[in-house]
């Protein structure tokens, strides 16, 4: 699962869509949680290799479904990769797949899953994707600022600069948004 995107780099565009996505989807359905976690962690790399919007949508949707996986390591892997997928898919998938998946992961019971998704904000800092996604996630992130786990609170504070830059607003405007959340 770790090497699928490396192998796919040698494929033609047609084979990435026909072969690599099929293998990827099978890896996501594997019984072993380590295989699912590895596959979904590298999902963004595979999406970057394809120009097929329908193939990307199918792969992203199936990968995002692992946000409900019973294994916390799998959920942590999707949390670590979902925001890195945004530059490689269309805006419709930001709204319909990435943002709802992020919201679900931010509300996860496992603190490591929350940490992984909040830590991912830096990967979209200052990008068009970040500016689109960040405002929708602010209310959930602000709730995490008072999470019972200190590591989650600390990470939220560390990621606030990325969140602020993604909102493309002044600090005072962001504070208003945060106080309203």
Short mmCIF file of N, CA and C in Angstrom, two decimals:
data_model
loop_
_atom_site.label_atom_id
_atom_site.label_comp_id
_atom_site.label_asym_id
_atom_site.label_seq_id
_atom_site.Cartn_x
_atom_site.Cartn_y
_atom_site.Cartn_z
N UNK A 1 0.83 -1.20 0.00
CA UNK A 1 0.00 0.00 0.00
C UNK A 1 0.87 1.25 0.00
N UNK A 2 2.02 1.19 0.70
CA UNK A 2 2.91 2.34 0.75
C UNK A 2 3.48 2.71 -0.61
N UNK A 3 3.64 1.74 -1.46
CA UNK A 3 4.35 1.94 -2.73
C UNK A 3 3.43 2.07 -3.95
N UNK A 4 2.12 2.05 -3.76
CA UNK A 4 1.21 2.11 -4.90
C UNK A 4 1.41 3.38 -5.71
N UNK A 5 1.51 4.52 -5.05
CA UNK A 5 1.67 5.77 -5.80
C UNK A 5 3.04 5.80 -6.50
N UNK A 6 4.06 5.21 -5.88
CA UNK A 6 5.37 5.14 -6.55
C UNK A 6 5.27 4.29 -7.82
N UNK A 7 4.60 3.18 -7.73
CA UNK A 7 4.42 2.32 -8.91
C UNK A 7 3.56 3.03 -9.96
N UNK A 8 2.54 3.75 -9.52
CA UNK A 8 1.63 4.43 -10.44
C UNK A 8 2.32 5.54 -11.22
N UNK A 9 3.43 6.05 -10.71
CA UNK A 9 4.18 7.09 -11.44
C UNK A 9 4.70 6.57 -12.77
N UNK A 10 4.88 5.27 -12.87
CA UNK A 10 5.37 4.70 -14.13
C UNK A 10 4.22 4.29 -15.06
N UNK A 11 2.97 4.44 -14.60
CA UNK A 11 1.80 4.08 -15.41
C UNK A 11 1.45 5.21 -16.37
N UNK A 12 0.77 4.85 -17.44
CA UNK A 12 0.18 5.87 -18.30
C UNK A 12 -1.03 6.45 -17.54
N UNK A 13 -1.52 7.60 -17.98
CA UNK A 13 -2.68 8.22 -17.33
C UNK A 13 -3.88 7.27 -17.32
N UNK A 14 -4.05 6.55 -18.41
CA UNK A 14 -5.17 5.60 -18.50
C UNK A 14 -5.01 4.49 -17.48
N UNK A 15 -3.78 3.99 -17.32
CA UNK A 15 -3.55 2.91 -16.37
C UNK A 15 -3.67 3.37 -14.92
N UNK A 16 -3.33 4.62 -14.64
CA UNK A 16 -3.55 5.14 -13.29
C UNK A 16 -5.03 5.05 -12.97
N UNK A 17 -5.85 5.48 -13.92
CA UNK A 17 -7.30 5.47 -13.70
C UNK A 17 -7.88 4.06 -13.69
N UNK A 18 -7.38 3.22 -14.55
CA UNK A 18 -7.94 1.88 -14.69
C UNK A 18 -7.37 0.90 -13.68
N UNK A 19 -6.06 0.92 -13.49
CA UNK A 19 -5.39 -0.09 -12.66
C UNK A 19 -5.14 0.41 -11.23
N UNK A 20 -4.48 1.55 -11.11
CA UNK A 20 -4.08 2.02 -9.77
C UNK A 20 -5.28 2.32 -8.88
N UNK A 21 -6.32 2.95 -9.44
CA UNK A 21 -7.49 3.23 -8.61
C UNK A 21 -8.20 1.95 -8.19
N UNK A 22 -8.22 0.95 -9.05
CA UNK A 22 -8.82 -0.34 -8.67
C UNK A 22 -8.04 -1.00 -7.54
N UNK A 23 -6.72 -0.98 -7.63
CA UNK A 23 -5.89 -1.55 -6.57
C UNK A 23 -6.11 -0.76 -5.27
N UNK A 24 -6.13 0.56 -5.39
CA UNK A 24 -6.33 1.43 -4.23
C UNK A 24 -7.64 1.09 -3.52
N UNK A 25 -8.71 0.96 -4.27
CA UNK A 25 -10.01 0.66 -3.67
C UNK A 25 -10.01 -0.71 -2.98
N UNK A 26 -9.30 -1.67 -3.55
CA UNK A 26 -9.19 -2.98 -2.90
C UNK A 26 -8.40 -2.88 -1.60
N UNK A 27 -7.35 -2.06 -1.59
CA UNK A 27 -6.56 -1.88 -0.37
C UNK A 27 -7.40 -1.23 0.73
N UNK A 28 -8.29 -0.31 0.34
CA UNK A 28 -9.15 0.34 1.33
C UNK A 28 -10.16 -0.63 1.95
N UNK A 29 -10.45 -1.70 1.24
CA UNK A 29 -11.39 -2.70 1.74
C UNK A 29 -10.70 -3.87 2.45
N UNK A 30 -9.38 -3.82 2.57
CA UNK A 30 -8.63 -4.91 3.17
C UNK A 30 -9.04 -5.14 4.62
N UNK A 31 -8.98 -6.39 5.05
CA UNK A 31 -9.33 -6.74 6.43
C UNK A 31 -8.34 -6.18 7.44
N UNK A 32 -7.09 -6.03 7.03
CA UNK A 32 -6.04 -5.55 7.94
C UNK A 32 -6.07 -4.03 8.03
N UNK A 33 -6.20 -3.53 9.24
CA UNK A 33 -6.28 -2.08 9.43
C UNK A 33 -4.99 -1.38 8.98
N UNK A 34 -3.84 -2.02 9.12
CA UNK A 34 -2.59 -1.41 8.71
C UNK A 34 -2.56 -1.15 7.21
N UNK A 35 -3.15 -2.04 6.44
CA UNK A 35 -3.20 -1.88 4.98
C UNK A 35 -4.12 -0.70 4.64
N UNK A 36 -5.32 -0.67 5.26
CA UNK A 36 -6.25 0.44 5.01
C UNK A 36 -5.61 1.77 5.39
N UNK A 37 -4.95 1.80 6.54
CA UNK A 37 -4.32 3.03 7.02
C UNK A 37 -3.23 3.50 6.05
N UNK A 38 -2.40 2.60 5.60
CA UNK A 38 -1.32 2.96 4.68
C UNK A 38 -1.88 3.46 3.36
N UNK A 39 -2.87 2.78 2.84
CA UNK A 39 -3.46 3.18 1.55
C UNK A 39 -4.05 4.58 1.63
N UNK A 40 -4.84 4.83 2.66
CA UNK A 40 -5.52 6.12 2.75
C UNK A 40 -4.53 7.24 3.10
N UNK A 41 -3.46 6.92 3.80
CA UNK A 41 -2.45 7.92 4.12
C UNK A 41 -1.79 8.46 2.85
N UNK A 42 -1.65 7.61 1.83
CA UNK A 42 -0.99 7.98 0.58
C UNK A 42 -2.00 8.36 -0.52
N UNK A 43 -3.25 8.53 -0.17
CA UNK A 43 -4.30 8.82 -1.15
C UNK A 43 -4.00 10.07 -1.96
N UNK A 44 -3.53 11.13 -1.32
CA UNK A 44 -3.27 12.38 -2.04
C UNK A 44 -2.25 12.19 -3.15
N UNK A 45 -1.26 11.33 -2.94
CA UNK A 45 -0.23 11.08 -3.95
C UNK A 45 -0.84 10.44 -5.19
N UNK A 46 -1.76 9.54 -4.98
CA UNK A 46 -2.42 8.88 -6.11
C UNK A 46 -3.34 9.85 -6.84
N UNK A 47 -4.07 10.67 -6.10
CA UNK A 47 -4.95 11.65 -6.72
C UNK A 47 -4.16 12.64 -7.57
N UNK A 48 -2.95 12.97 -7.15
CA UNK A 48 -2.11 13.91 -7.90
C UNK A 48 -1.70 13.35 -9.27
N UNK A 49 -1.71 12.05 -9.42
CA UNK A 49 -1.26 11.43 -10.67
C UNK A 49 -2.36 11.28 -11.71
N UNK A 50 -3.59 11.59 -11.35
CA UNK A 50 -4.71 11.36 -12.25
C UNK A 50 -5.32 12.68 -12.72
N UNK A 51 -5.84 12.65 -13.94
CA UNK A 51 -6.57 13.79 -14.48
C UNK A 51 -8.06 13.46 -14.61
N UNK A 52 -8.43 12.25 -14.23
CA UNK A 52 -9.80 11.78 -14.38
C UNK A 52 -10.65 12.17 -13.18
N UNK A 53 -11.54 13.14 -13.37
CA UNK A 53 -12.37 13.66 -12.26
C UNK A 53 -13.24 12.58 -11.64
N UNK A 54 -13.81 11.71 -12.46
CA UNK A 54 -14.69 10.66 -11.93
C UNK A 54 -13.89 9.65 -11.11
N UNK A 55 -12.71 9.29 -11.59
CA UNK A 55 -11.85 8.37 -10.84
C UNK A 55 -11.43 8.96 -9.51
N UNK A 56 -11.08 10.25 -9.52
CA UNK A 56 -10.69 10.93 -8.29
C UNK A 56 -11.85 10.98 -7.30
N UNK A 57 -13.03 11.28 -7.82
CA UNK A 57 -14.21 11.36 -6.96
C UNK A 57 -14.47 10.02 -6.28
N UNK A 58 -14.39 8.94 -7.04
CA UNK A 58 -14.62 7.61 -6.48
C UNK A 58 -13.58 7.24 -5.43
N UNK A 59 -12.31 7.52 -5.74
CA UNK A 59 -11.23 7.20 -4.80
C UNK A 59 -11.35 8.04 -3.53
N UNK A 60 -11.60 9.34 -3.70
CA UNK A 60 -11.72 10.22 -2.54
C UNK A 60 -12.93 9.84 -1.68
N UNK A 61 -14.03 9.54 -2.30
CA UNK A 61 -15.23 9.15 -1.55
C UNK A 61 -15.01 7.88 -0.76
N UNK A 62 -14.39 6.89 -1.38
CA UNK A 62 -14.14 5.64 -0.67
C UNK A 62 -13.10 5.85 0.43
N UNK A 63 -12.09 6.65 0.17
CA UNK A 63 -11.10 6.95 1.21
C UNK A 63 -11.72 7.71 2.37
N UNK A 64 -12.55 8.70 2.06
CA UNK A 64 -13.20 9.51 3.09
C UNK A 64 -14.13 8.68 3.96
N UNK A 65 -14.69 7.63 3.39
CA UNK A 65 -15.59 6.75 4.16
C UNK A 65 -14.86 6.11 5.33
N UNK A 66 -13.53 6.03 5.25
CA UNK A 66 -12.76 5.43 6.35
C UNK A 66 -12.71 6.33 7.58
N UNK A 67 -13.28 7.53 7.49
CA UNK A 67 -13.40 8.39 8.68
C UNK A 67 -14.29 7.72 9.72
N UNK A 68 -15.07 6.74 9.30
CA UNK A 68 -15.92 5.99 10.21
C UNK A 68 -15.38 4.60 10.53
N UNK A 69 -14.14 4.34 10.17
CA UNK A 69 -13.52 3.03 10.42
C UNK A 69 -13.46 2.78 11.93
N UNK A 70 -13.67 1.53 12.35
CA UNK A 70 -13.60 1.23 13.79
C UNK A 70 -12.18 1.36 14.37
N UNK A 71 -11.16 1.34 13.52
CA UNK A 71 -9.78 1.41 14.00
C UNK A 71 -9.30 2.86 14.03
N UNK A 72 -8.83 3.31 15.19
CA UNK A 72 -8.38 4.70 15.36
C UNK A 72 -7.18 5.02 14.47
N UNK A 73 -6.29 4.06 14.24
CA UNK A 73 -5.12 4.31 13.39
C UNK A 73 -5.55 4.61 11.95
N UNK A 74 -6.57 3.94 11.47
CA UNK A 74 -7.09 4.19 10.12
C UNK A 74 -7.69 5.60 10.07
N UNK A 75 -8.47 5.95 11.08
CA UNK A 75 -9.07 7.29 11.13
C UNK A 75 -7.99 8.36 11.22
N UNK A 76 -6.93 8.09 11.97
CA UNK A 76 -5.83 9.03 12.09
C UNK A 76 -5.13 9.20 10.73
N UNK A 77 -5.02 8.14 9.96
CA UNK A 77 -4.39 8.22 8.64
C UNK A 77 -5.22 9.03 7.66
N UNK A 78 -6.53 8.86 7.68
CA UNK A 78 -7.36 9.69 6.80
C UNK A 78 -7.32 11.14 7.27
N UNK A 79 -7.27 11.34 8.58
CA UNK A 79 -7.17 12.71 9.12
C UNK A 79 -5.88 13.38 8.66
N UNK A 80 -4.80 12.63 8.60
CA UNK A 80 -3.51 13.18 8.18
C UNK A 80 -3.45 13.46 6.69
N UNK A 81 -4.29 12.81 5.90
CA UNK A 81 -4.18 12.95 4.44
C UNK A 81 -5.30 13.73 3.79
N UNK A 82 -6.45 13.86 4.40
CA UNK A 82 -7.62 14.42 3.71
C UNK A 82 -7.38 15.85 3.22
N UNK A 83 -6.75 16.68 4.02
CA UNK A 83 -6.52 18.06 3.58
C UNK A 83 -5.47 18.14 2.47
N UNK A 84 -4.55 17.20 2.44
CA UNK A 84 -3.54 17.17 1.37
C UNK A 84 -4.16 16.77 0.04
N UNK A 85 -5.38 16.24 0.06
CA UNK A 85 -6.07 15.85 -1.16
C UNK A 85 -6.70 17.05 -1.87
N UNK A 86 -7.00 18.10 -1.14
CA UNK A 86 -7.74 19.24 -1.68
C UNK A 86 -7.15 19.83 -2.96
N UNK A 87 -5.84 20.02 -3.06
CA UNK A 87 -5.31 20.61 -4.30
C UNK A 87 -5.47 19.72 -5.55
N UNK A 88 -5.79 18.46 -5.34
CA UNK A 88 -5.82 17.52 -6.46
C UNK A 88 -7.23 17.17 -6.93
N UNK A 89 -8.24 17.79 -6.33
CA UNK A 89 -9.63 17.49 -6.71
C UNK A 89 -10.38 18.80 -6.96
N UNK A 90 -11.52 18.69 -7.61
CA UNK A 90 -12.34 19.86 -7.91
C UNK A 90 -13.01 20.44 -6.68
N UNK A 91 -13.41 21.71 -6.80
CA UNK A 91 -14.04 22.42 -5.69
C UNK A 91 -15.29 21.72 -5.17
N UNK A 92 -16.03 21.06 -6.06
CA UNK A 92 -17.24 20.36 -5.60
C UNK A 92 -16.90 19.30 -4.56
N UNK A 93 -15.74 18.68 -4.68
CA UNK A 93 -15.35 17.66 -3.71
C UNK A 93 -14.84 18.27 -2.41
N UNK A 94 -14.39 19.52 -2.45
CA UNK A 94 -14.02 20.21 -1.20
C UNK A 94 -15.26 20.34 -0.33
N UNK A 95 -16.34 20.77 -0.96
CA UNK A 95 -17.58 21.02 -0.23
C UNK A 95 -18.30 19.73 0.12
N UNK A 96 -18.39 18.82 -0.83
CA UNK A 96 -19.21 17.62 -0.65
C UNK A 96 -18.51 16.46 0.06
N UNK A 97 -17.18 16.44 0.05
CA UNK A 97 -16.47 15.31 0.63
C UNK A 97 -15.44 15.74 1.68
N UNK A 98 -14.55 16.64 1.32
CA UNK A 98 -13.44 16.98 2.22
C UNK A 98 -13.92 17.69 3.48
N UNK A 99 -14.74 18.73 3.33
CA UNK A 99 -15.20 19.47 4.51
C UNK A 99 -16.02 18.60 5.46
N UNK A 100 -17.00 17.82 4.97
CA UNK A 100 -17.74 16.96 5.90
C UNK A 100 -16.85 15.90 6.57
N UNK A 101 -15.86 15.39 5.85
CA UNK A 101 -14.94 14.41 6.43
C UNK A 101 -14.11 15.07 7.52
N UNK A 102 -13.63 16.27 7.26
CA UNK A 102 -12.86 17.00 8.28
C UNK A 102 -13.70 17.24 9.53
N UNK A 103 -14.93 17.66 9.33
CA UNK A 103 -15.83 17.92 10.46
C UNK A 103 -16.03 16.65 11.28
N UNK A 104 -16.25 15.54 10.60
CA UNK A 104 -16.43 14.27 11.30
C UNK A 104 -15.19 13.90 12.10
N UNK A 105 -14.03 14.07 11.50
CA UNK A 105 -12.78 13.72 12.17
C UNK A 105 -12.47 14.67 13.33
N UNK A 106 -12.82 15.93 13.19
CA UNK A 106 -12.62 16.89 14.28
C UNK A 106 -13.49 16.55 15.49
N UNK A 107 -14.58 15.83 15.26
CA UNK A 107 -15.48 15.43 16.33
C UNK A 107 -15.22 14.00 16.83
N UNK A 108 -14.16 13.37 16.34
CA UNK A 108 -13.82 12.01 16.72
C UNK A 108 -13.52 11.93 18.22
N UNK A 109 -13.79 10.79 18.82
CA UNK A 109 -13.52 10.60 20.25
C UNK A 109 -12.04 10.42 20.56
N UNK A 110 -11.26 10.00 19.57
CA UNK A 110 -9.83 9.75 19.80
C UNK A 110 -9.03 11.05 19.64
N UNK A 111 -8.29 11.46 20.66
CA UNK A 111 -7.54 12.72 20.56
C UNK A 111 -6.48 12.71 19.46
N UNK A 112 -5.89 11.55 19.16
CA UNK A 112 -4.87 11.49 18.11
C UNK A 112 -5.47 11.76 16.73
N UNK A 113 -6.72 11.38 16.53
CA UNK A 113 -7.40 11.68 15.27
C UNK A 113 -7.60 13.19 15.16
N UNK A 114 -8.05 13.80 16.23
CA UNK A 114 -8.24 15.27 16.25
C UNK A 114 -6.91 15.97 15.99
N UNK A 115 -5.85 15.49 16.64
CA UNK A 115 -4.53 16.09 16.45
C UNK A 115 -4.09 16.00 14.99
N UNK A 116 -4.33 14.88 14.37
CA UNK A 116 -3.89 14.67 12.99
C UNK A 116 -4.61 15.63 12.04
N UNK A 117 -5.91 15.82 12.23
CA UNK A 117 -6.64 16.71 11.32
C UNK A 117 -6.27 18.17 11.57
N UNK A 118 -6.16 18.57 12.83
CA UNK A 118 -5.80 19.96 13.13
C UNK A 118 -4.38 20.25 12.64
N UNK A 119 -3.47 19.31 12.80
CA UNK A 119 -2.10 19.49 12.34
C UNK A 119 -2.03 19.64 10.82
N UNK A 120 -3.01 19.13 10.13
CA UNK A 120 -3.04 19.21 8.67
C UNK A 120 -3.36 20.59 8.13
N UNK A 121 -3.85 21.50 8.96
CA UNK A 121 -4.20 22.84 8.47
C UNK A 121 -3.00 23.54 7.85
N UNK A 122 -1.82 23.28 8.38
CA UNK A 122 -0.62 23.91 7.83
C UNK A 122 -0.36 23.53 6.39
N UNK A 123 -0.82 22.35 5.97
CA UNK A 123 -0.57 21.89 4.60
C UNK A 123 -1.40 22.65 3.57
N UNK A 124 -2.43 23.36 4.00
CA UNK A 124 -3.24 24.11 3.05
C UNK A 124 -3.16 25.61 3.32
N UNK A 125 -2.23 26.02 4.17
CA UNK A 125 -2.08 27.42 4.53
C UNK A 125 -1.86 28.32 3.33
N UNK A 126 -2.68 29.35 3.21
CA UNK A 126 -2.53 30.33 2.15
C UNK A 126 -2.95 29.86 0.76
N UNK A 127 -3.54 28.70 0.64
CA UNK A 127 -3.94 28.19 -0.68
C UNK A 127 -5.41 28.50 -0.93
N UNK A 128 -5.82 28.39 -2.19
CA UNK A 128 -7.22 28.58 -2.54
C UNK A 128 -8.10 27.57 -1.81
N UNK A 129 -7.59 26.34 -1.69
CA UNK A 129 -8.34 25.30 -1.00
C UNK A 129 -8.55 25.67 0.46
N UNK A 130 -7.48 26.15 1.09
CA UNK A 130 -7.56 26.54 2.50
C UNK A 130 -8.55 27.66 2.72
N UNK A 131 -8.55 28.63 1.82
CA UNK A 131 -9.47 29.76 1.95
C UNK A 131 -10.93 29.31 1.79
N UNK A 132 -11.14 28.26 1.04
CA UNK A 132 -12.50 27.73 0.84
C UNK A 132 -12.95 26.88 2.02
N UNK A 133 -12.05 26.05 2.53
CA UNK A 133 -12.41 25.08 3.56
C UNK A 133 -12.39 25.67 4.96
N UNK A 134 -11.42 26.52 5.27
CA UNK A 134 -11.21 27.01 6.64
C UNK A 134 -12.44 27.64 7.28
N UNK A 135 -13.17 28.52 6.61
CA UNK A 135 -14.31 29.16 7.28
C UNK A 135 -15.37 28.15 7.75
N UNK A 136 -15.49 27.05 7.04
CA UNK A 136 -16.49 26.04 7.40
C UNK A 136 -16.06 25.22 8.61
N UNK A 137 -14.75 25.21 8.89
CA UNK A 137 -14.23 24.39 9.98
C UNK A 137 -14.00 25.17 11.27
N UNK A 138 -14.04 26.51 11.19
CA UNK A 138 -13.75 27.34 12.36
C UNK A 138 -14.62 26.98 13.57
N UNK A 139 -15.94 26.84 13.43
CA UNK A 139 -16.74 26.52 14.62
C UNK A 139 -16.31 25.24 15.32
N UNK A 140 -15.98 24.21 14.56
CA UNK A 140 -15.58 22.94 15.16
C UNK A 140 -14.20 23.08 15.81
N UNK A 141 -13.30 23.78 15.14
CA UNK A 141 -11.96 23.97 15.69
C UNK A 141 -12.03 24.78 16.99
N UNK A 142 -12.90 25.76 17.04
CA UNK A 142 -13.01 26.58 18.26
C UNK A 142 -13.52 25.75 19.44
N UNK A 143 -14.35 24.78 19.17
CA UNK A 143 -14.80 23.87 20.23
C UNK A 143 -13.61 23.07 20.75
N UNK A 144 -12.70 22.69 19.85
CA UNK A 144 -11.53 21.92 20.25
C UNK A 144 -10.57 22.74 21.12
N UNK A 145 -10.67 24.05 21.05
CA UNK A 145 -9.80 24.89 21.88
C UNK A 145 -10.07 24.69 23.36
N UNK A 146 -11.20 24.08 23.67
CA UNK A 146 -11.51 23.78 25.08
C UNK A 146 -11.63 22.27 25.30
N UNK A 147 -11.00 21.49 24.42
CA UNK A 147 -11.01 20.03 24.55
C UNK A 147 -10.38 19.61 25.88
N UNK A 148 -10.80 18.47 26.39
CA UNK A 148 -10.28 17.99 27.67
C UNK A 148 -8.82 17.56 27.59
N UNK A 149 -8.32 17.29 26.41
CA UNK A 149 -6.92 16.86 26.24
C UNK A 149 -6.04 18.07 25.93
N UNK A 150 -5.02 18.28 26.74
CA UNK A 150 -4.16 19.44 26.56
C UNK A 150 -3.44 19.43 25.22
N UNK A 151 -3.10 18.24 24.70
CA UNK A 151 -2.40 18.17 23.41
C UNK A 151 -3.27 18.71 22.28
N UNK A 152 -4.57 18.45 22.37
CA UNK A 152 -5.49 18.95 21.35
C UNK A 152 -5.56 20.48 21.45
N UNK A 153 -5.72 20.99 22.66
CA UNK A 153 -5.78 22.45 22.85
C UNK A 153 -4.50 23.12 22.34
N UNK A 154 -3.36 22.53 22.68
CA UNK A 154 -2.08 23.10 22.25
C UNK A 154 -1.97 23.13 20.72
N UNK A 155 -2.38 22.06 20.07
CA UNK A 155 -2.29 21.99 18.62
C UNK A 155 -3.23 23.00 17.96
N UNK A 156 -4.41 23.19 18.53
CA UNK A 156 -5.33 24.20 18.01
C UNK A 156 -4.66 25.57 18.05
N UNK A 157 -4.05 25.91 19.17
CA UNK A 157 -3.37 27.20 19.30
C UNK A 157 -2.23 27.31 18.28
N UNK A 158 -1.48 26.25 18.09
CA UNK A 158 -0.37 26.26 17.14
C UNK A 158 -0.85 26.44 15.70
N UNK A 159 -2.04 25.94 15.40
CA UNK A 159 -2.55 26.00 14.03
C UNK A 159 -3.37 27.25 13.75
N UNK A 160 -3.65 28.06 14.75
CA UNK A 160 -4.43 29.27 14.53
C UNK A 160 -3.84 30.20 13.47
N UNK A 161 -2.51 30.40 13.41
CA UNK A 161 -1.97 31.25 12.33
C UNK A 161 -2.34 30.74 10.93
N UNK A 162 -2.29 29.42 10.72
CA UNK A 162 -2.68 28.87 9.42
C UNK A 162 -4.16 29.11 9.16
N UNK A 163 -4.95 28.92 10.18
CA UNK A 163 -6.39 29.13 10.04
C UNK A 163 -6.68 30.60 9.73
N UNK A 164 -5.99 31.49 10.40
CA UNK A 164 -6.19 32.92 10.16
C UNK A 164 -5.78 33.29 8.73
N UNK A 165 -4.64 32.78 8.28
CA UNK A 165 -4.20 33.10 6.91
C UNK A 165 -5.17 32.53 5.88
N UNK A 166 -5.76 31.37 6.17
CA UNK A 166 -6.71 30.77 5.25
C UNK A 166 -8.02 31.54 5.20
N UNK A 167 -8.37 32.19 6.28
CA UNK A 167 -9.61 32.96 6.29
C UNK A 167 -9.47 34.27 5.52
N UNK A 168 -8.22 34.69 5.27
CA UNK A 168 -7.95 35.91 4.52
C UNK A 168 -8.65 37.12 5.15
N UNK A 169 -8.61 37.18 6.46
CA UNK A 169 -9.23 38.26 7.20
C UNK A 169 -8.21 38.82 8.19
N UNK A 170 -8.52 39.97 8.72
CA UNK A 170 -7.66 40.54 9.75
C UNK A 170 -7.81 39.74 11.03
N UNK A 171 -6.87 39.90 11.94
CA UNK A 171 -6.92 39.19 13.21
C UNK A 171 -8.18 39.56 13.97
N UNK A 172 -8.58 40.83 13.93
CA UNK A 172 -9.80 41.26 14.64
C UNK A 172 -11.04 40.60 14.05
N UNK A 173 -11.09 40.47 12.72
CA UNK A 173 -12.23 39.79 12.09
C UNK A 173 -12.26 38.31 12.49
N UNK A 174 -11.09 37.70 12.56
CA UNK A 174 -11.01 36.29 12.98
C UNK A 174 -11.46 36.14 14.41
N UNK A 175 -11.03 37.05 15.29
CA UNK A 175 -11.47 37.00 16.68
C UNK A 175 -12.99 37.09 16.79
N UNK A 176 -13.60 37.93 15.96
CA UNK A 176 -15.07 38.01 15.94
C UNK A 176 -15.68 36.67 15.55
N UNK A 177 -15.11 36.04 14.50
CA UNK A 177 -15.60 34.73 14.06
C UNK A 177 -15.44 33.71 15.18
N UNK A 178 -14.28 33.74 15.85
CA UNK A 178 -14.00 32.79 16.93
C UNK A 178 -14.94 33.00 18.11
N UNK A 179 -15.21 34.24 18.44
CA UNK A 179 -16.10 34.50 19.58
C UNK A 179 -17.54 34.14 19.26
N UNK A 180 -17.90 34.23 17.98
CA UNK A 180 -19.26 33.84 17.58
C UNK A 180 -19.42 32.34 17.48
N UNK A 181 -18.32 31.61 17.34
CA UNK A 181 -18.37 30.14 17.13
C UNK A 181 -18.82 29.42 18.37
#
